[in-house]
Structure formats: structure tokens, C-alpha cells
Short mmCIF file of C-alpha atoms in Angstrom, two decimals:
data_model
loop_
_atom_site.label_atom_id
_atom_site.label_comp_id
_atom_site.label_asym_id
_atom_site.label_seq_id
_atom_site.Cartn_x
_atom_site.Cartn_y
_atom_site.Cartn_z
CA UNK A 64 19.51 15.79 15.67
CA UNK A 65 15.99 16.39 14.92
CA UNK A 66 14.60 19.48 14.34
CA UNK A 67 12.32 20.81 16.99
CA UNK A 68 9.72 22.32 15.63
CA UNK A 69 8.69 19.66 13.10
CA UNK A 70 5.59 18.00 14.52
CA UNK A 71 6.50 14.27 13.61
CA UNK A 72 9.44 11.91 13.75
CA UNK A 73 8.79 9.50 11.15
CA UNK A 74 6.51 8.82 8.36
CA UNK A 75 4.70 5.19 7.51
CA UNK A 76 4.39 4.25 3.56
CA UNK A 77 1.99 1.92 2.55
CA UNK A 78 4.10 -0.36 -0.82
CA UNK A 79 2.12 -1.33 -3.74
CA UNK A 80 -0.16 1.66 -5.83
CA UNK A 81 1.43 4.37 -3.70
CA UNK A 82 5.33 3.84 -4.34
CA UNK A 83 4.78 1.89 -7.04
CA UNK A 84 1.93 1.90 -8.67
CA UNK A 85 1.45 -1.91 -8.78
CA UNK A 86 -2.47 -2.34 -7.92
CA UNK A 87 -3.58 -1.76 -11.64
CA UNK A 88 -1.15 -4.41 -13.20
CA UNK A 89 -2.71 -6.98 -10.70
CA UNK A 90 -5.96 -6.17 -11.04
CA UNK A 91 -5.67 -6.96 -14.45
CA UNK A 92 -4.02 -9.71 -14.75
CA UNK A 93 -6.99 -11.24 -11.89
CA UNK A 94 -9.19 -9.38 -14.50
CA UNK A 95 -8.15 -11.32 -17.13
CA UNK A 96 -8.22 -14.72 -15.74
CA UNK A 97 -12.17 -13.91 -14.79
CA UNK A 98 -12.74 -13.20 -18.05
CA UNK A 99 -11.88 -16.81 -18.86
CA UNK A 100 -14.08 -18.21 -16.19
CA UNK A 101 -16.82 -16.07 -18.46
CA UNK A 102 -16.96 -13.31 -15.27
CA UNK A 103 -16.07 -10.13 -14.78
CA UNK A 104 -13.94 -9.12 -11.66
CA UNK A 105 -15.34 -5.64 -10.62
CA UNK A 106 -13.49 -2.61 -8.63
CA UNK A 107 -16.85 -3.24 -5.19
CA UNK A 108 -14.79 -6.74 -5.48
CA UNK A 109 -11.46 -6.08 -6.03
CA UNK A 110 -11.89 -3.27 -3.06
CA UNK A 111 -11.96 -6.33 -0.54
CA UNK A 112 -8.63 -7.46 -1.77
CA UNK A 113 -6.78 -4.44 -2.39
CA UNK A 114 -3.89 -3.75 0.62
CA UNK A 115 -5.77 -6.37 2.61
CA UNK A 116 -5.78 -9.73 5.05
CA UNK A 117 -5.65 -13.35 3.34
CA UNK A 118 -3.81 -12.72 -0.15
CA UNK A 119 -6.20 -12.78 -2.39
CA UNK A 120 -8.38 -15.58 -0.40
CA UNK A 121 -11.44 -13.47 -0.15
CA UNK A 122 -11.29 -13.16 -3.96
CA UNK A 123 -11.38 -16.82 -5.28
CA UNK A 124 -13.67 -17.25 -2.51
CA UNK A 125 -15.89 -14.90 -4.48
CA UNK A 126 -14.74 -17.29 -7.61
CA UNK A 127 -15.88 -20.52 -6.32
CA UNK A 128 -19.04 -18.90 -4.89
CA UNK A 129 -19.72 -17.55 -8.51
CA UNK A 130 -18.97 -20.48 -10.60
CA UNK A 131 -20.40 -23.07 -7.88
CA UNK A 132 -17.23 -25.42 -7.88
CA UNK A 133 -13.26 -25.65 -5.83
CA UNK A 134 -10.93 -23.90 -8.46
CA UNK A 135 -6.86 -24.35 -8.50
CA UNK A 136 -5.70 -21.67 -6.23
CA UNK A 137 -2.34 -21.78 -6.34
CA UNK A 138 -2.34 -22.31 -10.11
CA UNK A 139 -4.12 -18.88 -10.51
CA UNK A 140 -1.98 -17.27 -8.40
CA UNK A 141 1.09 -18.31 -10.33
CA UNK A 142 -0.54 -17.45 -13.03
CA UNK A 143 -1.34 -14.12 -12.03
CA UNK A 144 1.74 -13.84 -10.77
CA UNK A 145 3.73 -14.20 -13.82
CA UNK A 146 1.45 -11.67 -15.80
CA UNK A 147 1.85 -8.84 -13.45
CA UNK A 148 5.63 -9.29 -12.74
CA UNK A 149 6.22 -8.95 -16.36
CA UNK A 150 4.23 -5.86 -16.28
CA UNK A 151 5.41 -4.28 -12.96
CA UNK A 152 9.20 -5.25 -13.14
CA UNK A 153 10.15 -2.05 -14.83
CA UNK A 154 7.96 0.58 -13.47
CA UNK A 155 8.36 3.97 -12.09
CA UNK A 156 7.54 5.10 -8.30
CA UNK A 157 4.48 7.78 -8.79
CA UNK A 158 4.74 10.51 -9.35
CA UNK A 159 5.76 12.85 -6.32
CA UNK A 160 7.13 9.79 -4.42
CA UNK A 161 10.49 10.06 -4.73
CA UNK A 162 10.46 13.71 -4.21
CA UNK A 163 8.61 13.70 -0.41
CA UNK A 164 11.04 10.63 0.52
CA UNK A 165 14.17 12.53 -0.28
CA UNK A 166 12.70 16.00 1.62
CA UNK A 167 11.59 13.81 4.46
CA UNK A 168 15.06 11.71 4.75
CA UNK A 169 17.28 15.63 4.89
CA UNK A 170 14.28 16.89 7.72
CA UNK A 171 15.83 14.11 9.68
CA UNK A 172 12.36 12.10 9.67
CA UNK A 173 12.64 8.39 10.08
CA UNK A 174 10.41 6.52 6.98
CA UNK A 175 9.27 3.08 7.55
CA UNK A 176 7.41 0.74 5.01
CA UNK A 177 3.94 -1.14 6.51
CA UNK A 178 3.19 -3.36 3.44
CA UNK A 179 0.89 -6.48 2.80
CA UNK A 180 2.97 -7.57 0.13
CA UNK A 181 6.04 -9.96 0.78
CA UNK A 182 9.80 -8.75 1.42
CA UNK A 183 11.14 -9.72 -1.29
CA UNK A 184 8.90 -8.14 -3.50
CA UNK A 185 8.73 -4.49 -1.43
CA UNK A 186 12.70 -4.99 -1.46
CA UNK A 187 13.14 -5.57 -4.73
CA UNK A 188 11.25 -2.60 -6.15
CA UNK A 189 12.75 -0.67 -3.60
CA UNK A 190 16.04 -1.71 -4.28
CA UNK A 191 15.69 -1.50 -8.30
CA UNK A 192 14.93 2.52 -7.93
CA UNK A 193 17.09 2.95 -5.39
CA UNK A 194 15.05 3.70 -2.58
CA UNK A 195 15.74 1.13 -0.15
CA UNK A 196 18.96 3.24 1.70
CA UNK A 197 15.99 6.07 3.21
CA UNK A 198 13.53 3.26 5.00
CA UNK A 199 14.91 1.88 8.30
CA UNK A 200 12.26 -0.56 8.72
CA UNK A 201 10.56 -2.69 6.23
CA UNK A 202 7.03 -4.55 7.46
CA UNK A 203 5.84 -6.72 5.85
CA UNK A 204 3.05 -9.19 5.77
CA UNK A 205 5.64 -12.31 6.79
CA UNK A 206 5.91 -10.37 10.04
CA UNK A 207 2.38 -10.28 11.73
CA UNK A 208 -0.67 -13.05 11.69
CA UNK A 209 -3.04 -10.36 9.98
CA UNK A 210 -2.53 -7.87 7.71
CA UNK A 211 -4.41 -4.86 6.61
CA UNK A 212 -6.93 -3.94 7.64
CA UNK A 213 -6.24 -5.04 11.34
CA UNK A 214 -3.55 -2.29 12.71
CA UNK A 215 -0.63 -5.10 13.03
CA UNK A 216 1.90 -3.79 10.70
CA UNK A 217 1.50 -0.28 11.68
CA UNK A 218 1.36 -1.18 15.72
CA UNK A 219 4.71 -3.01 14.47
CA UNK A 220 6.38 -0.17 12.65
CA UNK A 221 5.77 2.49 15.41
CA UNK A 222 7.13 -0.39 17.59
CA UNK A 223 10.61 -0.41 15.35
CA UNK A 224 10.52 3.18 14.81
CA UNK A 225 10.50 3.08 18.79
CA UNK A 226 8.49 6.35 18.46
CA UNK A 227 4.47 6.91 19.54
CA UNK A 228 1.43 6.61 16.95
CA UNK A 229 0.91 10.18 17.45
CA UNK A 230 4.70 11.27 16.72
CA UNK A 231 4.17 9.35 13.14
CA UNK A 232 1.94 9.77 10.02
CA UNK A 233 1.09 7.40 7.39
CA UNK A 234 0.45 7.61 3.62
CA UNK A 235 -2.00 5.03 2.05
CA UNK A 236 -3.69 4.62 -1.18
CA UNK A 237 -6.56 2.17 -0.26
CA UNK A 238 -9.25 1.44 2.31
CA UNK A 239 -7.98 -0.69 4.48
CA UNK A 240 -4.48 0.94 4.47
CA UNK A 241 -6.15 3.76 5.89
CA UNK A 242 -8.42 1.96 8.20
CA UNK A 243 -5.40 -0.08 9.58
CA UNK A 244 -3.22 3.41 9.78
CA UNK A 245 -6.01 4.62 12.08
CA UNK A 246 -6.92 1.51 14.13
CA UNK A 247 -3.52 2.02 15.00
CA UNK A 248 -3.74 5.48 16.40
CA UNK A 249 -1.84 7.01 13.17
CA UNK A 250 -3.07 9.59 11.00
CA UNK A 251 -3.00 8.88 7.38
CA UNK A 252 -3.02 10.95 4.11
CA UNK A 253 -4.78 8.72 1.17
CA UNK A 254 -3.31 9.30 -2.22
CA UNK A 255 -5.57 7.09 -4.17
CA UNK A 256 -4.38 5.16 -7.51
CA UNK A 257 -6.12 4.69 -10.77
CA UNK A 258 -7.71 1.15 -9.30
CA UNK A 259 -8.64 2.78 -5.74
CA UNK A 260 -9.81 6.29 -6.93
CA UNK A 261 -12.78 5.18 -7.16
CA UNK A 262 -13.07 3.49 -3.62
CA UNK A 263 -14.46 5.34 -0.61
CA UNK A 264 -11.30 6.59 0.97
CA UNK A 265 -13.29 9.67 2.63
CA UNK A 266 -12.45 8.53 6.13
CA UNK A 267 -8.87 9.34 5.14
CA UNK A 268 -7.42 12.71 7.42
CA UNK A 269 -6.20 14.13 4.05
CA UNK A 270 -7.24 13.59 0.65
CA UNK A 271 -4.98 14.27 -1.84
CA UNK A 272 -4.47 13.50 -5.90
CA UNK A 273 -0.72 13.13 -6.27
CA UNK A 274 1.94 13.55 -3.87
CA UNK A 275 3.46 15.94 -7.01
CA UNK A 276 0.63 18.31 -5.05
CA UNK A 277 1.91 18.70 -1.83
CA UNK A 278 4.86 19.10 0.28
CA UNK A 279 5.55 18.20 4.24
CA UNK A 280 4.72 21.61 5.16
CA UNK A 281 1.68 22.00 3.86
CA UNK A 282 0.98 18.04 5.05
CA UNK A 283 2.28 19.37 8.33
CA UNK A 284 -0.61 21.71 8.31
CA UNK A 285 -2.78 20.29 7.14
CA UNK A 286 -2.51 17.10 9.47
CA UNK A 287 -2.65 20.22 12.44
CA UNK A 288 -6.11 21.53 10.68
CA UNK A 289 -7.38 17.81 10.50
CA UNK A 290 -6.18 16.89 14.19
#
């Protein structure tokens, strides 16, 4: 049964750079293949991108417009692709993570994933450290027409949770995580990653370096301060 005087059923993790941190890997391996077009891909760019709608279109956009001529998308992407899964296959959640997600699952809170990344790939990380057996739902971009930062996959997790925005809270580590966390009537604590720290994330409720720096009740009150 769930405890009464906890102020929230469930909790709503953003995937990639806040469970894993995934962003920086992919950043550089886009970084990279820039660097052959003779450009350089930089962070007011990449902040476009990052935990947002149209994987990756609004970036080679951005290439074409640069270099003045189509390039191979999909060739890119595999390319990309293949550099970063090397890189991310064997990484640890962040540090914290693991931690909150255990304390949350023995409070009795529901956790639920809202992700612009694929299944597969949330699944498989998940599943490789174990962590898959605490979330109850999984959203992921295959499951609504627009990602983040339209409030889709958050309306859609509440909607599985089958609790209210206001009986949830979500944690995100970019802009339009958090924008798409509040469009949907959700509070959100940003816990920015090397690749988003230096992003504007102040519209966030809470602020916070490291989840290592905080536990749910001093998130609980500080969500109560913020609300």
C-alpha cells in the first residue's frame, strides 16, 4: 500500500545523460563527423537536438544549410551510430541514479521512463545494469508522433501510470526534457550532464548537480518550497 504521507505516487525519468550518461558519446561522435565536413558542431547547436523532436533532423538540416548541398543522412547516422555504441555499450548509470531508483522502488513509488530514444536502446541499457525490473512503463519515442519537447511522452506516462500530472514528478537533464515535463503539468528536477551543463535549464523547478546530492526527502521538499 502506499504510504500516506508521501506527496507523490510515481516518478518520470528522462533515458539518455541522466541514467546513462549517453549525450556526450553522441555528441562526439556528430562532433567528429563535422570536423570532416571542415565544421565545427557547437553545444547553441547541439542544444536543439539534445532529448528532442525529429532525431537528429534539425541537425543535418543545419549541415546542408552550412555546406550549401543534400548530404547522406542515413549514412551519417549509421555512422554515428556505430561510434557511439562502441563507446556507450559498457557504461555506468550516473552517479546517484541507481541509488534514488532503489529508495523510490521500497517507498512504494511507481517509476516510469519518458525517453526520445528507441526501445530497444532504453531497454537494453536498462536491462544490461539491471534496472529494467523497478520501471513499469517504458515510453518511448516509437509511441507518440512528437517527441520532446511537445508533452506527448509525459501526457502518455501519467496516462500508464493511471495517476494525475500533479501526483508525479519528473527528472530531466536537458531543455526540452524539462519543457516537455512541464507542458505536461509535471514538475521536473534538471540534473544537467557534462554536454547540457552548459544549456539554460533555469526554468527547471529544481536545480541540482548530481543526484549523489540529494535524496526524496529533501526533493520532497524542495518540490513543496518550489510549488
Amino acid at each position: 500500500m502506499f504510504p500516506m504521507d508521501i506527496p507523490f505516487k510515481a516518478i518520470v525519468f528522462d533515458f539518455d545523460g541522466l541514467i546513462v550518461e549517453t549525450e556526450e558519446p553522441i555528441f562526439e561522435s556528430y562532433s567528429a563527423i563535422f570536423a570532416e565536413f571542415g565544421l565545427e558542431l557547437t553545444l547553441k547547436v547541439w542544444a536543439n537536438v539534445i532529448g528532442g523532436t525529429g532525431h537528429r533532423d534539425v541537425l543535418f538540416d543545419y549541415l546542408e544549410l552550412q555546406l550549401g548541398r543534400k548530404v547522406n543522412r542515413e549514412m551519417i547516422r549509421e555512422r554515428a551510430r556505430n561510434h557511439h555504441h562502441n563507446d556507450t555499450g559498457k557504461l555506468p548509470a550516473r552517479e546517484g541514479v541507481v541509488d534514488l531508483i532503489v529508495e523510490a522502488s521500497e517507498l512504494g513509488l511507481q517509476l516510469g521512463i519518458a525517453s526520445s530514444s528507441t526501445f530497444p536502446w532504453v531497454k537494453g541499457h536498462l536491462d544490461r545494469l539491471g534496472l529494467s525490473k523497478y520501471f513499469s512503463v517504458m515510453c518511448t519515442r516509437e509511441d507518440v508522433e512528437l517527441s520532446k519537447p511537445d508533452p506527448a511522452l509525459y501526457l502518455l506516462a501519467v496516462s500508464k501510470l493511471d495517476v494525475l500530472p500533479n501526483q508525479v514528478f519528473a527528472i530531466e537533464d536537458s531543455p526540452n526534457g524539462v519543457k516537455a515535463a512541464q507542458a505536461a503539468g509535471i514538475r521536473c528536477i534538471a540534473v544537467p550532464n557534462p554536454v547540457t551543463k552548459s544549456m539554460d535549464i533555469s526554468h527547471a523547478d529544481i536545480l541540482v548537480n548530481s543526484l549523489a546530492e540529494i535524496n526524496l526527502d529533501e526533493i520532497f521538499r524542495l518540490l513543496r518550497t518550489a510549488s
